[in-house]
mmCIF file of C-alpha atoms in Angstrom:
data_model
loop_
_atom_site.group_PDB
_atom_site.id
_atom_site.type_symbol
_atom_site.label_atom_id
_atom_site.label_comp_id
_atom_site.label_asym_id
_atom_site.label_seq_id
_atom_site.Cartn_x
_atom_site.Cartn_y
_atom_site.Cartn_z
ATOM 1 C CA UNK X 90 34.029 29.969 0.155
ATOM 2 C CA UNK X 91 36.377 30.002 3.097
ATOM 3 C CA UNK X 92 40.001 29.008 3.353
ATOM 4 C CA UNK X 93 40.183 25.402 4.525
ATOM 5 C CA UNK X 94 43.664 23.946 5.142
ATOM 6 C CA UNK X 95 42.650 20.471 4.004
ATOM 7 C CA UNK X 96 41.305 21.740 0.671
ATOM 8 C CA UNK X 97 43.689 24.594 -0.047
ATOM 9 C CA UNK X 98 47.108 23.223 0.852
ATOM 10 C CA UNK X 99 48.730 24.648 -2.274
ATOM 11 C CA UNK X 100 48.604 28.352 -3.060
ATOM 12 C CA UNK X 101 50.010 29.374 -6.443
ATOM 13 C CA UNK X 102 51.214 32.969 -6.397
ATOM 14 C CA UNK X 103 51.335 34.559 -9.834
ATOM 15 C CA UNK X 104 54.373 36.531 -10.968
ATOM 16 C CA UNK X 105 54.497 37.663 -14.589
ATOM 17 C CA UNK X 106 58.209 38.555 -14.333
ATOM 18 C CA UNK X 107 59.201 34.920 -13.816
ATOM 19 C CA UNK X 108 56.645 33.241 -16.028
ATOM 20 C CA UNK X 109 58.477 33.054 -19.369
ATOM 21 C CA UNK X 110 55.990 35.405 -20.997
ATOM 22 C CA UNK X 111 52.875 33.779 -19.585
ATOM 23 C CA UNK X 112 50.288 36.194 -18.216
ATOM 24 C CA UNK X 113 48.710 36.123 -14.773
ATOM 25 C CA UNK X 114 45.556 34.754 -16.375
ATOM 26 C CA UNK X 115 47.396 31.957 -18.163
ATOM 27 C CA UNK X 116 49.272 31.026 -14.998
ATOM 28 C CA UNK X 117 46.009 30.846 -13.090
ATOM 29 C CA UNK X 118 44.207 28.887 -15.795
ATOM 30 C CA UNK X 119 46.949 26.282 -16.034
ATOM 31 C CA UNK X 120 47.432 26.001 -12.276
ATOM 32 C CA UNK X 121 43.731 25.601 -11.575
ATOM 33 C CA UNK X 122 43.389 23.167 -14.447
ATOM 34 C CA UNK X 123 46.084 21.016 -12.860
ATOM 35 C CA UNK X 124 44.316 20.931 -9.516
ATOM 36 C CA UNK X 125 45.418 24.015 -7.557
ATOM 37 C CA UNK X 126 42.507 25.363 -5.545
ATOM 38 C CA UNK X 127 44.020 28.597 -4.286
ATOM 39 C CA UNK X 128 45.520 31.334 -6.463
ATOM 40 C CA UNK X 129 47.044 34.571 -5.235
ATOM 41 C CA UNK X 130 47.271 37.356 -7.805
ATOM 42 C CA UNK X 131 50.405 39.375 -7.096
ATOM 43 C CA UNK X 132 51.591 42.302 -9.181
ATOM 44 C CA UNK X 133 53.303 45.181 -7.402
ATOM 45 C CA UNK X 134 53.681 47.268 -10.568
ATOM 46 C CA UNK X 135 50.272 47.239 -12.275
ATOM 47 C CA UNK X 136 47.906 50.086 -11.514
ATOM 48 C CA UNK X 137 44.578 49.336 -9.859
ATOM 49 C CA UNK X 138 42.543 49.495 -13.073
ATOM 50 C CA UNK X 139 44.780 47.050 -14.908
ATOM 51 C CA UNK X 140 44.964 44.701 -11.940
ATOM 52 C CA UNK X 141 41.209 44.785 -11.507
ATOM 53 C CA UNK X 142 40.677 43.682 -15.099
ATOM 54 C CA UNK X 143 43.067 40.752 -14.580
ATOM 55 C CA UNK X 144 41.500 39.852 -11.245
ATOM 56 C CA UNK X 145 38.055 39.677 -12.802
ATOM 57 C CA UNK X 146 39.295 37.307 -15.500
ATOM 58 C CA UNK X 147 40.954 35.062 -12.958
ATOM 59 C CA UNK X 148 37.878 35.196 -10.724
ATOM 60 C CA UNK X 149 35.851 33.674 -13.541
ATOM 61 C CA UNK X 150 38.392 30.854 -13.848
ATOM 62 C CA UNK X 151 38.522 30.125 -10.132
ATOM 63 C CA UNK X 152 34.762 30.319 -9.653
ATOM 64 C CA UNK X 153 34.122 27.804 -12.403
ATOM 65 C CA UNK X 154 36.681 25.428 -10.875
ATOM 66 C CA UNK X 155 35.544 25.840 -7.286
ATOM 67 C CA UNK X 156 38.860 27.469 -6.396
ATOM 68 C CA UNK X 157 39.715 30.571 -4.378
ATOM 69 C CA UNK X 158 41.231 33.845 -5.567
ATOM 70 C CA UNK X 159 43.219 36.021 -3.184
ATOM 71 C CA UNK X 160 44.521 39.411 -4.328
ATOM 72 C CA UNK X 161 47.862 40.492 -2.908
ATOM 73 C CA UNK X 162 48.242 43.949 -1.384
ATOM 74 C CA UNK X 163 45.147 45.621 -2.915
ATOM 75 C CA UNK X 164 42.025 45.219 -0.759
ATOM 76 C CA UNK X 165 40.023 47.621 -2.920
ATOM 77 C CA UNK X 166 40.829 45.586 -6.040
ATOM 78 C CA UNK X 167 39.952 42.376 -4.226
ATOM 79 C CA UNK X 168 36.574 43.776 -3.196
ATOM 80 C CA UNK X 169 35.773 45.212 -6.630
ATOM 81 C CA UNK X 170 36.699 41.965 -8.396
ATOM 82 C CA UNK X 171 34.611 39.815 -6.086
ATOM 83 C CA UNK X 172 37.730 37.937 -5.019
ATOM 84 C CA UNK X 173 37.558 35.582 -2.057
ATOM 85 C CA UNK X 174 40.008 37.656 -0.085
ATOM 86 C CA UNK X 175 43.158 39.714 0.203
ATOM 87 C CA UNK X 176 46.679 39.082 1.456
ATOM 88 C CA UNK X 177 48.679 41.890 3.026
ATOM 89 C CA UNK X 178 52.366 41.983 3.833
ATOM 90 C CA UNK X 179 54.518 43.989 6.179
ATOM 91 C CA UNK X 180 54.575 47.032 3.899
ATOM 92 C CA UNK X 181 50.992 46.799 2.632
ATOM 93 C CA UNK X 182 47.730 47.963 4.173
ATOM 94 C CA UNK X 183 47.285 47.234 7.879
ATOM 95 C CA UNK X 184 45.196 44.090 8.487
ATOM 96 C CA UNK X 185 42.418 46.061 10.154
ATOM 97 C CA UNK X 186 42.211 48.520 7.287
ATOM 98 C CA UNK X 187 42.193 45.708 4.744
ATOM 99 C CA UNK X 188 39.432 43.918 6.646
ATOM 100 C CA UNK X 189 37.325 47.074 6.672
ATOM 101 C CA UNK X 190 37.503 47.207 2.873
ATOM 102 C CA UNK X 191 36.948 43.536 1.968
ATOM 103 C CA UNK X 192 34.455 42.815 4.737
ATOM 104 C CA UNK X 193 34.190 40.148 7.391
ATOM 105 C CA UNK X 194 33.021 37.536 4.929
ATOM 106 C CA UNK X 195 36.281 37.665 2.981
ATOM 107 C CA UNK X 196 39.529 35.818 3.661
ATOM 108 C CA UNK X 197 42.328 37.868 5.188
ATOM 109 C CA UNK X 198 45.862 36.555 4.875
ATOM 110 C CA UNK X 199 48.743 38.302 6.609
ATOM 111 C CA UNK X 200 52.498 37.820 6.167
ATOM 112 C CA UNK X 201 54.608 37.056 9.236
ATOM 113 C CA UNK X 202 58.333 36.597 9.512
ATOM 114 C CA UNK X 203 58.486 36.163 13.271
ATOM 115 C CA UNK X 204 56.457 34.906 16.193
ATOM 116 C CA UNK X 205 55.698 38.455 17.252
ATOM 117 C CA UNK X 206 54.341 39.356 13.823
ATOM 118 C CA UNK X 207 52.310 36.160 13.708
ATOM 119 C CA UNK X 208 50.691 36.805 17.084
ATOM 120 C CA UNK X 209 49.876 40.378 16.048
ATOM 121 C CA UNK X 210 48.356 39.158 12.779
ATOM 122 C CA UNK X 211 46.221 36.592 14.559
ATOM 123 C CA UNK X 212 44.979 39.237 16.993
ATOM 124 C CA UNK X 213 44.168 41.489 14.017
ATOM 125 C CA UNK X 214 41.848 38.825 12.633
ATOM 126 C CA UNK X 215 43.974 36.998 10.058
ATOM 127 C CA UNK X 216 42.328 33.884 8.642
ATOM 128 C CA UNK X 217 45.717 32.455 7.756
ATOM 129 C CA UNK X 218 49.365 33.421 8.126
ATOM 130 C CA UNK X 219 51.883 33.531 5.301
ATOM 131 C CA UNK X 220 55.070 32.587 7.154
ATOM 132 C CA UNK X 221 58.422 33.109 5.515
ATOM 133 C CA UNK X 222 60.521 33.310 3.565
ATOM 134 C CA UNK X 223 61.310 29.850 4.921
ATOM 135 C CA UNK X 224 64.148 29.188 2.498
ATOM 136 C CA UNK X 225 66.032 31.474 0.165
ATOM 137 C CA UNK X 226 63.616 32.599 -2.521
ATOM 138 C CA UNK X 227 64.819 32.200 -6.085
ATOM 139 C CA UNK X 228 64.497 35.633 -7.648
ATOM 140 C CA UNK X 229 60.877 36.314 -6.761
ATOM 141 C CA UNK X 230 61.419 39.538 -4.838
ATOM 142 C CA UNK X 231 64.516 41.699 -5.133
ATOM 143 C CA UNK X 232 63.935 43.055 -1.619
ATOM 144 C CA UNK X 233 63.037 39.713 -0.050
ATOM 145 C CA UNK X 234 63.850 39.293 3.627
ATOM 146 C CA UNK X 235 66.440 36.818 4.806
ATOM 147 C CA UNK X 236 65.160 33.245 5.248
ATOM 148 C CA UNK X 237 63.562 32.604 8.635
ATOM 149 C CA UNK X 238 64.036 28.828 8.469
ATOM 150 C CA UNK X 239 61.930 25.930 9.637
ATOM 151 C CA UNK X 240 62.511 26.886 13.261
ATOM 152 C CA UNK X 241 60.343 29.974 12.803
ATOM 153 C CA UNK X 242 57.559 27.875 11.299
ATOM 154 C CA UNK X 243 57.734 25.622 14.376
ATOM 155 C CA UNK X 244 57.695 28.593 16.725
ATOM 156 C CA UNK X 245 54.771 30.264 14.972
ATOM 157 C CA UNK X 246 52.822 26.997 15.024
ATOM 158 C CA UNK X 247 53.358 26.715 18.758
ATOM 159 C CA UNK X 248 52.279 30.307 19.381
ATOM 160 C CA UNK X 249 49.203 30.607 17.125
ATOM 161 C CA UNK X 250 46.079 28.700 16.157
ATOM 162 C CA UNK X 251 45.260 30.001 12.674
ATOM 163 C CA UNK X 252 46.394 28.051 9.582
ATOM 164 C CA UNK X 253 49.910 28.597 8.280
ATOM 165 C CA UNK X 254 50.907 28.772 4.629
ATOM 166 C CA UNK X 255 54.696 28.627 4.423
ATOM 167 C CA UNK X 256 56.318 30.563 1.595
ATOM 168 C CA UNK X 257 59.806 31.168 0.230
ATOM 169 C CA UNK X 258 61.954 28.766 -1.743
ATOM 170 C CA UNK X 259 59.471 25.916 -1.436
ATOM 171 C CA UNK X 260 59.294 23.105 -3.967
ATOM 172 C CA UNK X 261 58.287 19.455 -4.124
ATOM 173 C CA UNK X 262 61.585 18.432 -2.559
ATOM 174 C CA UNK X 263 61.145 20.290 0.718
ATOM 175 C CA UNK X 264 57.373 20.192 1.201
ATOM 176 C CA UNK X 265 57.543 17.360 3.734
ATOM 177 C CA UNK X 266 59.969 19.229 5.968
ATOM 178 C CA UNK X 267 57.775 22.326 5.887
ATOM 179 C CA UNK X 268 54.633 20.417 6.842
ATOM 180 C CA UNK X 269 56.462 18.518 9.571
ATOM 181 C CA UNK X 270 57.526 21.880 11.000
ATOM 182 C CA UNK X 271 53.853 22.773 11.443
ATOM 183 C CA UNK X 272 52.669 24.437 8.239
ATOM 184 C CA UNK X 273 49.205 23.521 6.990
ATOM 185 C CA UNK X 274 50.149 24.197 3.387
ATOM 186 C CA UNK X 275 52.552 26.027 1.110
ATOM 187 C CA UNK X 276 52.517 29.061 -1.139
ATOM 188 C CA UNK X 277 54.822 28.834 -4.131
ATOM 189 C CA UNK X 278 55.937 31.237 -6.806
ATOM 190 C CA UNK X 279 58.924 30.272 -8.955
ATOM 191 C CA UNK X 280 58.473 26.511 -8.469
ATOM 192 C CA UNK X 281 55.297 26.841 -10.529
ATOM 193 C CA UNK X 282 55.334 30.010 -12.610
ATOM 194 C CA UNK X 283 58.909 29.563 -13.843
ATOM 195 C CA UNK X 284 58.516 25.850 -14.607
ATOM 196 C CA UNK X 285 58.684 24.485 -18.137
ATOM 197 C CA UNK X 286 55.154 23.192 -17.678
ATOM 198 C CA UNK X 287 53.002 24.751 -15.000
ATOM 199 C CA UNK X 288 50.694 21.747 -15.012
ATOM 200 C CA UNK X 289 53.530 19.332 -14.223
ATOM 201 C CA UNK X 290 54.849 21.561 -11.438
ATOM 202 C CA UNK X 291 51.429 21.812 -9.798
ATOM 203 C CA UNK X 292 50.855 18.072 -10.094
ATOM 204 C CA UNK X 293 54.245 17.360 -8.538
ATOM 205 C CA UNK X 294 53.579 19.675 -5.611
ATOM 206 C CA UNK X 295 50.125 18.222 -4.996
ATOM 207 C CA UNK X 296 51.585 14.720 -5.013
ATOM 208 C CA UNK X 297 54.324 15.778 -2.594
ATOM 209 C CA UNK X 298 51.736 17.350 -0.283
ATOM 210 C CA UNK X 299 49.628 14.187 -0.373
ATOM 211 C CA UNK X 300 52.612 11.969 0.395
ATOM 212 C CA UNK X 301 53.591 14.200 3.301
ATOM 213 C CA UNK X 302 50.171 14.057 4.988
#
């Protein structure tokens, strides 16, 4: 499957540190069960073998639900797990190198915190841009960059043609503003994985996205 903005407007990014003891697999299972159709597996600390085992479990879940699995940072793990694609950030593998590993049939997402980075990512063949952090992220990354704000989303939208997934401090309360700024969808971490009930958080975000269309 390919990334389609209309079908994959919500990306749930897993983070076991914020999940109240729930594993990556449990996060994915609950999120997909509640209607999320795009999951990004992110774990900066696990070694490749451990992450591959998790990715394969989640791939089974997403395949059965008709959802997509993107692996953060590790193109080799994404390819070995049969994931739908890989997402690379500023300090990860270069987009071209990641593409060479996962192949042209896979989805390539690239992080961008500025117009210049977004243009470079588009030229490198990104299928979508992860733009942010839009707002202040709530504890997801200790080394997170400063918020770029909605103005950067607007500027990136004006300068590029590929779909934009906005990320960073996004929840059901600010989804409309993000979409109105030009994002095609949102990627969320703490708003889902740290929620009391993942299912309720996903449902609330999907409803907010639908209302904002």
